[in-house]
mmCIF file of C-alpha atoms in Angstrom:
data_model
loop_
_atom_site.group_PDB
_atom_site.id
_atom_site.type_symbol
_atom_site.label_atom_id
_atom_site.label_comp_id
_atom_site.label_asym_id
_atom_site.label_seq_id
_atom_site.Cartn_x
_atom_site.Cartn_y
_atom_site.Cartn_z
ATOM 1 C CA MET A 1 10.796 209.840 -73.449
ATOM 2 C CA ARG A 2 10.668 206.193 -73.940
ATOM 3 C CA ASP A 3 10.242 203.865 -70.933
ATOM 4 C CA ASP A 4 7.750 201.841 -69.079
ATOM 5 C CA THR A 5 7.019 201.275 -65.519
ATOM 6 C CA ALA A 6 4.867 198.636 -63.878
ATOM 7 C CA VAL A 7 3.434 199.142 -60.431
ATOM 8 C CA ASP A 8 1.612 196.844 -58.254
ATOM 9 C CA MET A 9 -1.564 198.684 -56.994
ATOM 10 C CA SER A 10 -3.083 195.988 -54.963
ATOM 11 C CA ASP A 11 -2.572 198.126 -52.002
ATOM 12 C CA GLY A 12 -3.918 201.292 -53.472
ATOM 13 C CA PRO A 13 -2.018 203.875 -55.816
ATOM 14 C CA GLN A 14 1.581 204.327 -54.673
ATOM 15 C CA LEU A 15 2.649 207.472 -53.014
ATOM 16 C CA GLU A 16 5.602 209.138 -54.463
ATOM 17 C CA THR A 17 8.363 211.158 -52.870
ATOM 18 C CA PRO A 18 9.897 213.915 -54.928
ATOM 19 C CA ALA A 19 12.963 211.887 -55.395
ATOM 20 C CA HIS A 20 11.019 209.127 -56.971
ATOM 21 C CA ARG A 21 8.713 211.225 -59.159
ATOM 22 C CA SER A 22 8.295 209.577 -62.398
ATOM 23 C CA PRO A 23 5.894 210.730 -65.189
ATOM 24 C CA LEU A 24 5.037 207.072 -65.838
ATOM 25 C CA LEU A 25 4.257 206.194 -62.329
ATOM 26 C CA GLU A 26 2.229 209.437 -62.068
ATOM 27 C CA ILE A 27 0.163 208.416 -65.055
ATOM 28 C CA SER A 28 -0.340 204.827 -63.697
ATOM 29 C CA ASN A 29 -1.424 206.312 -60.318
ATOM 30 C CA ALA A 30 -3.847 208.761 -61.936
ATOM 31 C CA MET A 31 -5.446 206.057 -64.111
ATOM 32 C CA VAL A 32 -5.892 203.903 -61.099
ATOM 33 C CA GLY A 33 -7.585 206.730 -59.230
ATOM 34 C CA ILE A 34 -9.859 207.740 -62.051
ATOM 35 C CA HIS A 35 -10.884 203.995 -62.637
ATOM 36 C CA LYS A 36 -11.693 203.739 -59.016
ATOM 37 C CA ARG A 37 -13.860 206.773 -59.047
ATOM 38 C CA THR A 38 -15.506 206.009 -62.403
ATOM 39 C CA PHE A 39 -16.107 202.155 -62.213
ATOM 40 C CA GLY A 40 -16.142 201.708 -58.375
ATOM 41 C CA ARG A 41 -12.927 199.716 -58.228
ATOM 42 C CA GLY A 42 -9.343 200.424 -59.318
ATOM 43 C CA PRO A 43 -6.973 198.052 -61.185
ATOM 44 C CA THR A 44 -4.660 196.039 -59.014
ATOM 45 C CA LYS A 45 -1.671 196.423 -61.400
ATOM 46 C CA ALA A 46 -0.961 199.171 -63.853
ATOM 47 C CA ARG A 47 1.876 199.679 -66.311
ATOM 48 C CA THR A 48 2.466 202.821 -68.425
ATOM 49 C CA SER A 49 4.631 202.940 -71.472
ATOM 50 C CA VAL A 50 5.482 205.982 -73.428
ATOM 51 C CA THR A 51 6.963 205.386 -76.921
ATOM 52 C CA GLY A 52 7.027 208.272 -79.359
ATOM 53 C CA ASP A 53 3.524 209.571 -79.672
ATOM 54 C CA LEU A 54 1.825 206.843 -77.734
ATOM 55 C CA VAL A 55 1.124 206.536 -74.100
ATOM 56 C CA VAL A 56 -0.410 203.279 -73.156
ATOM 57 C CA CYS A 57 -1.559 202.093 -69.770
ATOM 58 C CA LEU A 58 -2.127 198.427 -69.380
ATOM 59 C CA LEU A 59 -4.308 197.780 -66.339
ATOM 60 C CA GLU A 60 -5.050 194.444 -64.730
ATOM 61 C CA GLY A 61 -7.830 193.669 -62.431
ATOM 62 C CA GLY A 62 -10.207 196.130 -61.075
ATOM 63 C CA PHE A 63 -13.391 194.757 -62.466
ATOM 64 C CA THR A 64 -16.305 194.852 -59.914
ATOM 65 C CA ARG A 65 -17.869 191.777 -58.559
ATOM 66 C CA ALA A 66 -20.922 192.371 -60.569
ATOM 67 C CA GLU A 67 -18.804 192.737 -63.797
ATOM 68 C CA GLU A 68 -16.926 189.525 -62.898
ATOM 69 C CA THR A 69 -20.360 187.774 -62.552
ATOM 70 C CA LEU A 70 -21.593 189.083 -65.830
ATOM 71 C CA ALA A 71 -18.459 188.190 -67.546
ATOM 72 C CA HIS A 72 -18.248 184.766 -66.272
ATOM 73 C CA SER A 73 -21.930 184.021 -67.081
ATOM 74 C CA GLY A 74 -21.294 184.944 -70.821
ATOM 75 C CA HIS A 75 -22.196 188.550 -70.728
ATOM 76 C CA VAL A 76 -18.808 190.001 -71.448
ATOM 77 C CA ASP A 77 -20.317 192.290 -74.017
ATOM 78 C CA SER A 78 -22.441 193.984 -71.639
ATOM 79 C CA VAL A 79 -19.575 194.805 -69.353
ATOM 80 C CA VAL A 80 -17.542 196.015 -72.228
ATOM 81 C CA GLN A 81 -20.420 198.333 -73.370
ATOM 82 C CA THR A 82 -20.983 199.620 -69.908
ATOM 83 C CA ARG A 83 -17.420 200.364 -69.450
ATOM 84 C CA LEU A 84 -17.262 202.194 -72.758
ATOM 85 C CA ARG A 85 -20.230 204.509 -71.642
ATOM 86 C CA LEU A 86 -18.592 205.227 -68.277
ATOM 87 C CA HIS A 87 -15.268 205.750 -69.933
ATOM 88 C CA ALA A 88 -16.813 208.545 -72.009
ATOM 89 C CA LEU A 89 -17.688 210.452 -68.776
ATOM 90 C CA ALA A 90 -14.098 210.190 -67.554
ATOM 91 C CA GLU A 91 -12.413 210.854 -70.893
ATOM 92 C CA GLU A 92 -11.859 214.566 -70.355
ATOM 93 C CA GLU A 93 -10.233 214.142 -66.946
ATOM 94 C CA MET A 94 -8.063 211.407 -68.420
ATOM 95 C CA ILE A 95 -6.899 213.582 -71.170
ATOM 96 C CA ALA A 96 -6.188 216.572 -68.965
ATOM 97 C CA THR A 97 -4.220 214.380 -66.571
ATOM 98 C CA VAL A 98 -1.983 212.907 -69.218
ATOM 99 C CA GLU A 99 -1.454 216.355 -70.860
ATOM 100 C CA GLN A 100 -0.554 217.861 -67.570
ATOM 101 C CA ILE A 101 1.923 215.069 -66.821
ATOM 102 C CA VAL A 102 3.682 214.641 -70.118
ATOM 103 C CA GLY A 103 3.307 218.401 -71.209
ATOM 104 C CA ARG A 104 1.902 217.447 -74.638
ATOM 105 C CA THR A 105 -1.431 217.640 -76.322
ATOM 106 C CA VAL A 106 -3.543 214.428 -76.499
ATOM 107 C CA ARG A 107 -4.883 213.946 -79.916
ATOM 108 C CA SER A 108 -6.890 210.862 -79.246
ATOM 109 C CA VAL A 109 -7.788 208.651 -76.306
ATOM 110 C CA MET A 110 -9.082 205.109 -76.814
ATOM 111 C CA SER A 111 -10.081 202.570 -74.229
ATOM 112 C CA ALA A 112 -10.783 198.901 -74.433
ATOM 113 C CA SER A 113 -11.478 196.085 -71.847
ATOM 114 C CA ARG A 114 -11.596 192.339 -71.601
ATOM 115 C CA PRO A 115 -13.198 191.477 -68.419
ATOM 116 C CA ASP A 116 -13.028 187.792 -69.096
ATOM 117 C CA GLN A 117 -9.161 188.273 -69.298
ATOM 118 C CA ASP A 118 -9.153 190.774 -66.371
ATOM 119 C CA VAL A 119 -7.356 193.406 -68.524
ATOM 120 C CA GLN A 120 -7.898 196.820 -70.026
ATOM 121 C CA ILE A 121 -6.027 199.409 -71.818
ATOM 122 C CA GLU A 122 -6.058 203.169 -71.954
ATOM 123 C CA ALA A 123 -4.192 204.417 -75.123
ATOM 124 C CA PHE A 124 -3.397 207.998 -75.590
ATOM 125 C CA VAL A 125 -2.070 209.251 -78.993
ATOM 126 C CA LEU A 126 -0.228 212.565 -78.611
ATOM 127 C CA GLU A 127 0.078 215.333 -81.071
ATOM 128 C CA ALA A 128 3.461 215.096 -82.914
ATOM 129 C CA ASP A 129 6.211 216.727 -80.935
ATOM 130 C CA HIS A 130 8.010 219.152 -83.063
ATOM 131 C CA GLY A 131 10.200 220.341 -80.327
ATOM 132 C CA MET B 1 -1.883 212.996 -94.951
ATOM 133 C CA ASP B 2 -0.137 210.651 -97.339
ATOM 134 C CA ASP B 3 -2.673 208.166 -98.642
ATOM 135 C CA ARG B 4 -0.153 205.343 -99.060
ATOM 136 C CA PRO B 5 -0.484 202.762 -96.468
ATOM 137 C CA ALA B 6 2.529 203.276 -94.098
ATOM 138 C CA ALA B 7 3.676 200.393 -91.921
ATOM 139 C CA ASP B 8 5.774 202.497 -89.498
ATOM 140 C CA ALA B 9 7.243 200.757 -86.552
ATOM 141 C CA SER B 10 8.763 202.035 -83.495
ATOM 142 C CA PRO B 11 11.892 200.035 -82.670
ATOM 143 C CA GLY B 12 11.020 197.695 -79.801
ATOM 144 C CA GLU B 13 12.275 198.283 -76.437
ATOM 145 C CA HIS B 14 15.954 197.689 -75.764
ATOM 146 C CA GLY B 15 16.847 196.842 -79.356
ATOM 147 C CA THR B 16 14.240 194.449 -80.514
ATOM 148 C CA SER B 17 14.443 193.904 -84.145
ATOM 149 C CA ARG B 18 12.710 196.538 -86.275
ATOM 150 C CA GLU B 19 11.354 193.951 -88.689
ATOM 151 C CA LEU B 20 8.838 192.374 -86.185
ATOM 152 C CA PRO B 21 6.807 195.657 -85.685
ATOM 153 C CA LEU B 22 6.803 196.238 -89.452
ATOM 154 C CA GLU B 23 5.661 192.681 -90.116
ATOM 155 C CA ILE B 24 2.743 193.249 -87.653
ATOM 156 C CA SER B 25 1.853 196.615 -89.089
ATOM 157 C CA ASP B 26 1.649 194.997 -92.606
ATOM 158 C CA ALA B 27 -0.538 192.231 -91.336
ATOM 159 C CA VAL B 28 -2.870 194.642 -89.610
ATOM 160 C CA ILE B 29 -3.334 196.532 -92.878
ATOM 161 C CA ARG B 30 -3.924 193.331 -94.881
ATOM 162 C CA LEU B 31 -6.474 192.005 -92.474
ATOM 163 C CA HIS B 32 -8.173 195.472 -92.181
ATOM 164 C CA LYS B 33 -8.632 195.619 -95.865
ATOM 165 C CA GLN B 34 -9.998 192.089 -95.780
ATOM 166 C CA TYR B 35 -12.646 192.526 -92.891
ATOM 167 C CA VAL B 36 -13.393 196.387 -93.203
ATOM 168 C CA GLY B 37 -13.047 196.792 -96.867
ATOM 169 C CA ARG B 38 -10.581 199.577 -96.434
ATOM 170 C CA GLY B 39 -7.205 199.558 -94.782
ATOM 171 C CA PRO B 40 -5.801 202.186 -92.568
ATOM 172 C CA THR B 41 -3.420 204.748 -94.319
ATOM 173 C CA ARG B 42 -0.946 204.430 -91.585
ATOM 174 C CA VAL B 43 -0.098 201.863 -88.997
ATOM 175 C CA ARG B 44 2.497 202.047 -86.226
ATOM 176 C CA THR B 45 3.303 199.127 -84.007
ATOM 177 C CA TYR B 46 4.991 199.377 -80.616
ATOM 178 C CA LEU B 47 6.502 196.547 -78.617
ATOM 179 C CA ASN B 48 6.776 196.854 -74.942
ATOM 180 C CA ASP B 49 7.649 193.702 -73.051
ATOM 181 C CA ASP B 50 4.311 191.801 -73.084
ATOM 182 C CA LEU B 51 2.338 194.462 -74.749
ATOM 183 C CA VAL B 52 1.944 195.063 -78.590
ATOM 184 C CA THR B 53 0.193 198.168 -79.482
ATOM 185 C CA CYS B 54 -0.806 199.025 -82.983
ATOM 186 C CA VAL B 55 -1.975 202.729 -83.735
ATOM 187 C CA LEU B 56 -3.959 202.854 -86.904
ATOM 188 C CA GLU B 57 -4.914 206.026 -88.679
ATOM 189 C CA GLY B 58 -7.289 206.694 -91.518
ATOM 190 C CA GLY B 59 -9.167 203.975 -93.425
ATOM 191 C CA PHE B 60 -12.606 204.964 -92.159
ATOM 192 C CA THR B 61 -15.226 204.378 -94.821
ATOM 193 C CA GLN B 62 -17.342 207.178 -96.373
ATOM 194 C CA GLY B 63 -20.355 205.676 -94.666
ATOM 195 C CA GLU B 64 -18.711 205.996 -91.364
ATOM 196 C CA ARG B 65 -17.656 209.557 -92.116
ATOM 197 C CA ASN B 66 -21.244 210.420 -92.990
ATOM 198 C CA LEU B 67 -22.466 208.764 -89.692
ATOM 199 C CA GLN B 68 -19.844 210.911 -87.852
ATOM 200 C CA ALA B 69 -21.077 214.077 -89.490
ATOM 201 C CA HIS B 70 -24.579 213.258 -88.140
ATOM 202 C CA GLY B 71 -23.330 212.730 -84.602
ATOM 203 C CA GLU B 72 -23.565 208.862 -84.714
ATOM 204 C CA HIS B 73 -20.164 208.553 -83.044
ATOM 205 C CA ALA B 74 -21.322 205.745 -80.799
ATOM 206 C CA LEU B 75 -22.574 203.650 -83.596
ATOM 207 C CA ILE B 76 -19.272 203.752 -85.440
ATOM 208 C CA VAL B 77 -17.477 202.759 -82.311
ATOM 209 C CA GLU B 78 -19.799 199.888 -81.741
ATOM 210 C CA ASN B 79 -19.655 198.692 -85.465
ATOM 211 C CA ARG B 80 -15.855 198.923 -85.270
ATOM 212 C CA ARG B 81 -15.834 196.978 -82.133
ATOM 213 C CA LEU B 82 -17.986 194.263 -83.804
ATOM 214 C CA LEU B 83 -15.758 194.154 -86.810
ATOM 215 C CA GLN B 84 -12.681 193.737 -84.729
ATOM 216 C CA GLY B 85 -14.380 190.806 -83.005
ATOM 217 C CA ALA B 86 -14.955 189.205 -86.273
ATOM 218 C CA ALA B 87 -11.293 189.762 -87.268
ATOM 219 C CA LYS B 88 -9.960 188.889 -83.786
ATOM 220 C CA ASP B 89 -8.884 185.318 -84.573
ATOM 221 C CA ALA B 90 -7.040 186.267 -87.662
ATOM 222 C CA LEU B 91 -5.267 189.247 -86.061
ATOM 223 C CA VAL B 92 -4.249 187.141 -83.046
ATOM 224 C CA ALA B 93 -2.965 184.338 -85.283
ATOM 225 C CA ALA B 94 -1.015 186.770 -87.360
ATOM 226 C CA VAL B 95 0.713 188.323 -84.264
ATOM 227 C CA GLU B 96 1.311 184.882 -82.782
ATOM 228 C CA ALA B 97 2.973 183.784 -85.966
ATOM 229 C CA ILE B 98 5.220 186.764 -86.240
ATOM 230 C CA LEU B 99 6.290 186.954 -82.628
ATOM 231 C CA GLY B 100 6.250 183.227 -81.951
ATOM 232 C CA ARG B 101 4.484 183.952 -78.621
ATOM 233 C CA ARG B 102 0.967 183.409 -77.499
ATOM 234 C CA VAL B 103 -1.432 186.263 -77.161
ATOM 235 C CA ARG B 104 -3.257 186.239 -73.882
ATOM 236 C CA ALA B 105 -5.797 188.907 -74.571
ATOM 237 C CA PHE B 106 -6.807 191.061 -77.645
ATOM 238 C CA MET B 107 -8.448 194.588 -77.273
ATOM 239 C CA SER B 108 -9.513 197.061 -79.831
ATOM 240 C CA ALA B 109 -10.937 200.540 -79.722
ATOM 241 C CA ALA B 110 -11.716 203.199 -82.249
ATOM 242 C CA ASP B 111 -11.972 207.016 -82.268
ATOM 243 C CA PRO B 112 -13.928 208.059 -85.411
ATOM 244 C CA ARG B 113 -13.501 211.780 -84.608
ATOM 245 C CA GLN B 114 -9.642 211.472 -85.173
ATOM 246 C CA GLU B 115 -10.013 208.478 -87.554
ATOM 247 C CA MET B 116 -7.802 206.433 -85.305
ATOM 248 C CA GLN B 117 -7.985 202.960 -83.902
ATOM 249 C CA VAL B 118 -5.937 200.972 -81.571
ATOM 250 C CA GLU B 119 -5.270 197.283 -81.362
ATOM 251 C CA ALA B 120 -3.715 195.852 -78.310
ATOM 252 C CA PHE B 121 -2.262 192.467 -77.901
ATOM 253 C CA VAL B 122 -1.214 191.209 -74.269
ATOM 254 C CA LEU B 123 1.220 188.380 -74.683
ATOM 255 C CA ALA B 124 1.567 185.477 -72.362
ATOM 256 C CA PRO B 125 4.346 185.914 -69.793
ATOM 257 C CA ARG B 126 7.819 184.716 -70.992
ATOM 258 C CA ASP B 127 8.351 182.181 -68.280
ATOM 259 C CA GLU B 128 5.100 180.579 -69.427
ATOM 260 C CA GLU B 129 6.427 180.405 -72.945
ATOM 261 C CA TRP B 130 9.850 179.220 -71.896
ATOM 262 C CA ARG B 131 8.395 176.041 -70.417
ATOM 263 C CA ARG B 132 8.076 174.537 -74.007
ATOM 264 C CA PHE B 133 11.820 174.728 -74.365
ATOM 265 C CA ARG B 134 13.170 174.060 -70.866
ATOM 266 C CA ASP B 135 13.717 170.307 -71.281
ATOM 267 C CA LYS B 136 15.862 170.728 -74.258
ATOM 268 C CA PHE B 137 17.895 173.514 -72.547
ATOM 269 C CA GLU B 138 18.304 171.323 -69.452
ATOM 270 C CA ALA B 139 19.365 168.224 -71.500
ATOM 271 C CA ASP B 140 21.891 170.182 -73.548
ATOM 272 C CA PHE B 141 23.315 172.599 -71.056
ATOM 273 C CA GLY B 142 22.129 171.652 -67.548
ATOM 274 C CA SER B 143 25.213 169.651 -66.451
ATOM 275 C CA LEU B 144 27.971 171.517 -68.451
ATOM 276 C CA THR B 145 30.813 173.048 -66.599
ATOM 277 C CA GLU B 146 30.445 176.135 -68.829
ATOM 278 C CA LEU B 147 27.948 178.815 -67.929
ATOM 279 C CA ALA B 148 24.748 178.648 -70.049
ATOM 280 C CA LEU B 149 22.148 181.460 -69.767
ATOM 281 C CA ILE B 150 18.947 182.261 -71.598
ATOM 282 C CA VAL B 151 17.947 185.855 -71.936
ATOM 283 C CA ASP B 152 14.702 187.254 -73.412
ATOM 284 C CA ASP B 153 14.155 190.112 -75.800
ATOM 285 C CA ASN B 154 14.459 192.597 -72.981
ATOM 286 C CA ARG B 155 17.632 191.277 -71.687
ATOM 287 C CA ARG B 156 16.083 189.608 -68.847
ATOM 288 C CA TYR B 157 17.363 186.243 -67.560
ATOM 289 C CA VAL B 158 14.835 183.458 -68.226
ATOM 290 C CA ASP B 159 16.847 180.501 -67.376
ATOM 291 C CA ALA B 160 20.426 179.417 -66.404
ATOM 292 C CA ASN B 161 22.285 176.110 -65.712
ATOM 293 C CA ARG B 162 23.898 175.343 -62.293
ATOM 294 C CA ALA B 163 27.338 176.538 -63.309
ATOM 295 C CA ALA B 164 25.934 179.902 -64.300
ATOM 296 C CA CYS B 165 24.094 180.335 -61.002
ATOM 297 C CA ALA B 166 27.165 179.368 -59.088
ATOM 298 C CA THR B 167 29.416 181.805 -60.840
ATOM 299 C CA LEU B 168 26.981 184.576 -60.468
ATOM 300 C CA GLY B 169 26.476 183.718 -56.848
ATOM 301 C CA VAL B 170 22.659 183.485 -56.910
ATOM 302 C CA GLU B 171 19.931 180.834 -56.755
ATOM 303 C CA HIS B 172 18.108 180.101 -60.030
ATOM 304 C CA ALA B 173 14.981 181.790 -58.732
ATOM 305 C CA GLU B 174 16.810 184.928 -57.778
ATOM 306 C CA LEU B 175 18.493 185.183 -61.280
ATOM 307 C CA VAL B 176 15.207 184.881 -63.382
ATOM 308 C CA GLY B 177 13.786 188.281 -64.112
ATOM 309 C CA ARG B 178 16.947 190.092 -63.578
ATOM 310 C CA ARG B 179 18.732 191.948 -66.424
ATOM 311 C CA VAL B 180 22.069 191.506 -68.105
ATOM 312 C CA GLU B 181 23.018 194.905 -66.738
ATOM 313 C CA ASP B 182 22.499 193.632 -63.199
ATOM 314 C CA PHE B 183 25.611 191.343 -63.622
ATOM 315 C CA THR B 184 27.721 193.726 -65.540
ATOM 316 C CA PRO B 185 30.415 195.980 -64.097
ATOM 317 C CA GLU B 186 29.237 199.518 -63.782
ATOM 318 C CA GLY B 187 31.804 200.850 -66.258
ATOM 319 C CA LEU B 188 30.613 198.489 -69.051
ATOM 320 C CA ARG B 189 26.790 198.918 -68.463
ATOM 321 C CA ASP B 190 26.454 201.776 -70.860
ATOM 322 C CA GLN B 191 27.791 199.634 -73.706
ATOM 323 C CA VAL B 192 25.297 196.895 -73.153
ATOM 324 C CA PRO B 193 22.365 198.338 -75.315
ATOM 325 C CA ASP B 194 24.694 198.904 -78.348
ATOM 326 C CA MET B 195 26.179 195.299 -77.913
ATOM 327 C CA TRP B 196 22.703 194.018 -77.523
ATOM 328 C CA SER B 197 21.460 195.662 -80.706
ATOM 329 C CA ALA B 198 24.402 194.331 -82.759
ATOM 330 C CA PHE B 199 23.939 190.800 -81.300
ATOM 331 C CA LEU B 200 20.198 190.705 -82.402
ATOM 332 C CA ARG B 201 21.087 192.181 -85.841
ATOM 333 C CA ASP B 202 23.944 189.824 -86.476
ATOM 334 C CA GLY B 203 22.309 186.716 -84.884
ATOM 335 C CA GLU B 204 25.470 185.785 -83.013
ATOM 336 C CA GLN B 205 28.307 187.215 -81.145
ATOM 337 C CA THR B 206 31.638 185.949 -79.670
ATOM 338 C CA GLY B 207 34.234 187.573 -77.471
ATOM 339 C CA GLU B 208 35.070 188.352 -73.946
ATOM 340 C CA TYR B 209 32.747 189.652 -71.384
ATOM 341 C CA GLN B 210 32.990 190.500 -67.725
ATOM 342 C CA LEU B 211 30.431 189.292 -65.309
ATOM 343 C CA LEU B 212 29.957 190.699 -61.846
ATOM 344 C CA SER B 213 28.630 188.232 -59.392
ATOM 345 C CA ALA B 214 26.121 189.078 -56.769
ATOM 346 C CA GLY B 215 28.988 188.884 -54.177
ATOM 347 C CA GLY B 216 31.057 191.441 -56.054
ATOM 348 C CA ASP B 217 33.437 189.003 -57.781
ATOM 349 C CA LEU B 218 34.652 189.974 -61.356
ATOM 350 C CA HIS B 219 34.785 187.132 -63.885
ATOM 351 C CA THR B 220 36.402 187.478 -67.274
ATOM 352 C CA LEU B 221 34.847 184.993 -69.583
ATOM 353 C CA ARG B 222 34.902 184.016 -73.121
ATOM 354 C CA TYR B 223 31.376 183.819 -74.680
ATOM 355 C CA ARG B 224 29.458 182.669 -77.560
ATOM 356 C CA ALA B 225 25.808 183.818 -77.965
ATOM 357 C CA GLN B 226 23.153 182.865 -80.383
ATOM 358 C CA ALA B 227 20.096 184.927 -80.964
ATOM 359 C CA ASP B 228 16.779 183.155 -81.012
ATOM 360 C CA TRP B 229 18.046 179.876 -79.825
ATOM 361 C CA ALA B 230 14.288 179.382 -79.438
ATOM 362 C CA ARG B 231 12.359 182.144 -80.797
ATOM 363 C CA GLY B 232 12.645 185.165 -78.549
ATOM 364 C CA PHE B 233 15.008 183.403 -76.265
ATOM 365 C CA HIS B 234 18.810 184.089 -76.649
ATOM 366 C CA LEU B 235 21.458 181.690 -75.513
ATOM 367 C CA SER B 236 24.942 182.616 -74.209
ATOM 368 C CA VAL B 237 27.608 180.127 -73.289
ATOM 369 C CA LEU B 238 30.539 181.312 -71.338
ATOM 370 C CA ALA B 239 33.779 179.841 -70.072
ATOM 371 C CA PRO B 240 36.618 181.270 -68.090
ATOM 372 C CA ALA B 241 39.012 183.095 -70.486
ATOM 373 C CA ALA B 242 42.110 181.741 -68.721
ATOM 374 C CA GLU B 243 41.269 178.137 -69.277
ATOM 375 C CA ASP B 244 41.198 178.425 -72.983
ATOM 376 C CA SER B 245 44.325 176.961 -74.415
ATOM 377 C CA ALA B 246 45.402 174.690 -71.376
ATOM 378 C CA ASP B 247 42.049 172.873 -71.516
ATOM 379 C CA CYS B 248 42.127 172.269 -75.288
ATOM 380 C CA ALA B 249 45.680 171.153 -75.193
ATOM 381 C CA SER B 250 44.915 168.452 -72.567
ATOM 382 C CA GLY B 251 41.820 167.311 -74.424
ATOM 383 C CA GLY B 252 39.536 169.152 -72.018
ATOM 384 C CA CYS B 253 37.724 171.280 -74.526
ATOM 385 C CA SER B 254 34.139 172.032 -74.092
ATOM 386 C CA THR B 255 31.601 169.238 -74.680
ATOM 387 C CA SER B 256 29.018 171.815 -75.146
ATOM 388 C CA PRO B 257 26.718 171.438 -78.273
ATOM 389 C CA PHE B 258 27.328 175.169 -78.457
ATOM 390 C CA GLN B 259 31.080 175.455 -78.126
ATOM 391 C CA VAL B 260 32.625 178.443 -76.455
#
């Protein structure tokens, strides 16, 4: 599978009909939902790409007002640290979600954010597919 | 695991040259050695539109392994994050030089348990990049009777002159962002990826091509295409196939600086 899908989430996660079911869209929707529950606000735009053993979600927007205030007053690092700690709480759910959607085992999940640029990523490295 | 540094590269989406991901992987290995003291044993670089992702494996120091064994996972993650902060400018400069595009955001994360790290570079939108070249394109091609089209690495139209918009039956704003396949007859669409790969590999291409206008009209055109007319922007100039010899015989050959 190699593709990418960008979805605008400004009106909330997109609902899918069976005819439009796409694993990439499913991952994007799932990440938006998990971010919303974990951080209090979901990204406004999400794009998922799957290439070889890498699943990467590029998420835009979704930082809370408090995080934006901190970031714009020179405390980017504090936001990044807090996000990393909260991310650790959601990691298992993220892994289980991606594994269930792509049908492969996740070897590693890594997350990074740039609140001053309004972007973040969730990267999932999959176990090699020998099928 | 093989201990030799491997600069694997996934081919970029839709036929992007394999050399660019390899160059980025090499640069990441070199800079990690410089800033961390040890480079990763394997790097894979993926290009997807405006996102460059490097997956690094191995290269964690013995000190980090000892910390990991004592449950200091968070400390390693934090140290790696700080190290990447120190190397950020050099990494961004390397990627910008290789791709010829501006990096909008850089992010990095590490997973010491798996000895993996990811570096992500979010690139500035192509239309923003194109502004640097618009004036030259307009001066050279804006008023030609031939069709002139600019396409990015993902076969998306970035710019077109008036003749191209008229033939394709769309306004300029409607064309930008659409893909080559959108104006290719259905029977030929499957051939586009292979033609595109060959074009990027060879650097130029000439021949005949059929364009399908928004109104459904089919146009058979001669074309000449040049890859990387400006870095990452590919130029095609097209003229009706039938006008070929008659026009030249009467002295009406193309005045394009990029003759069809």
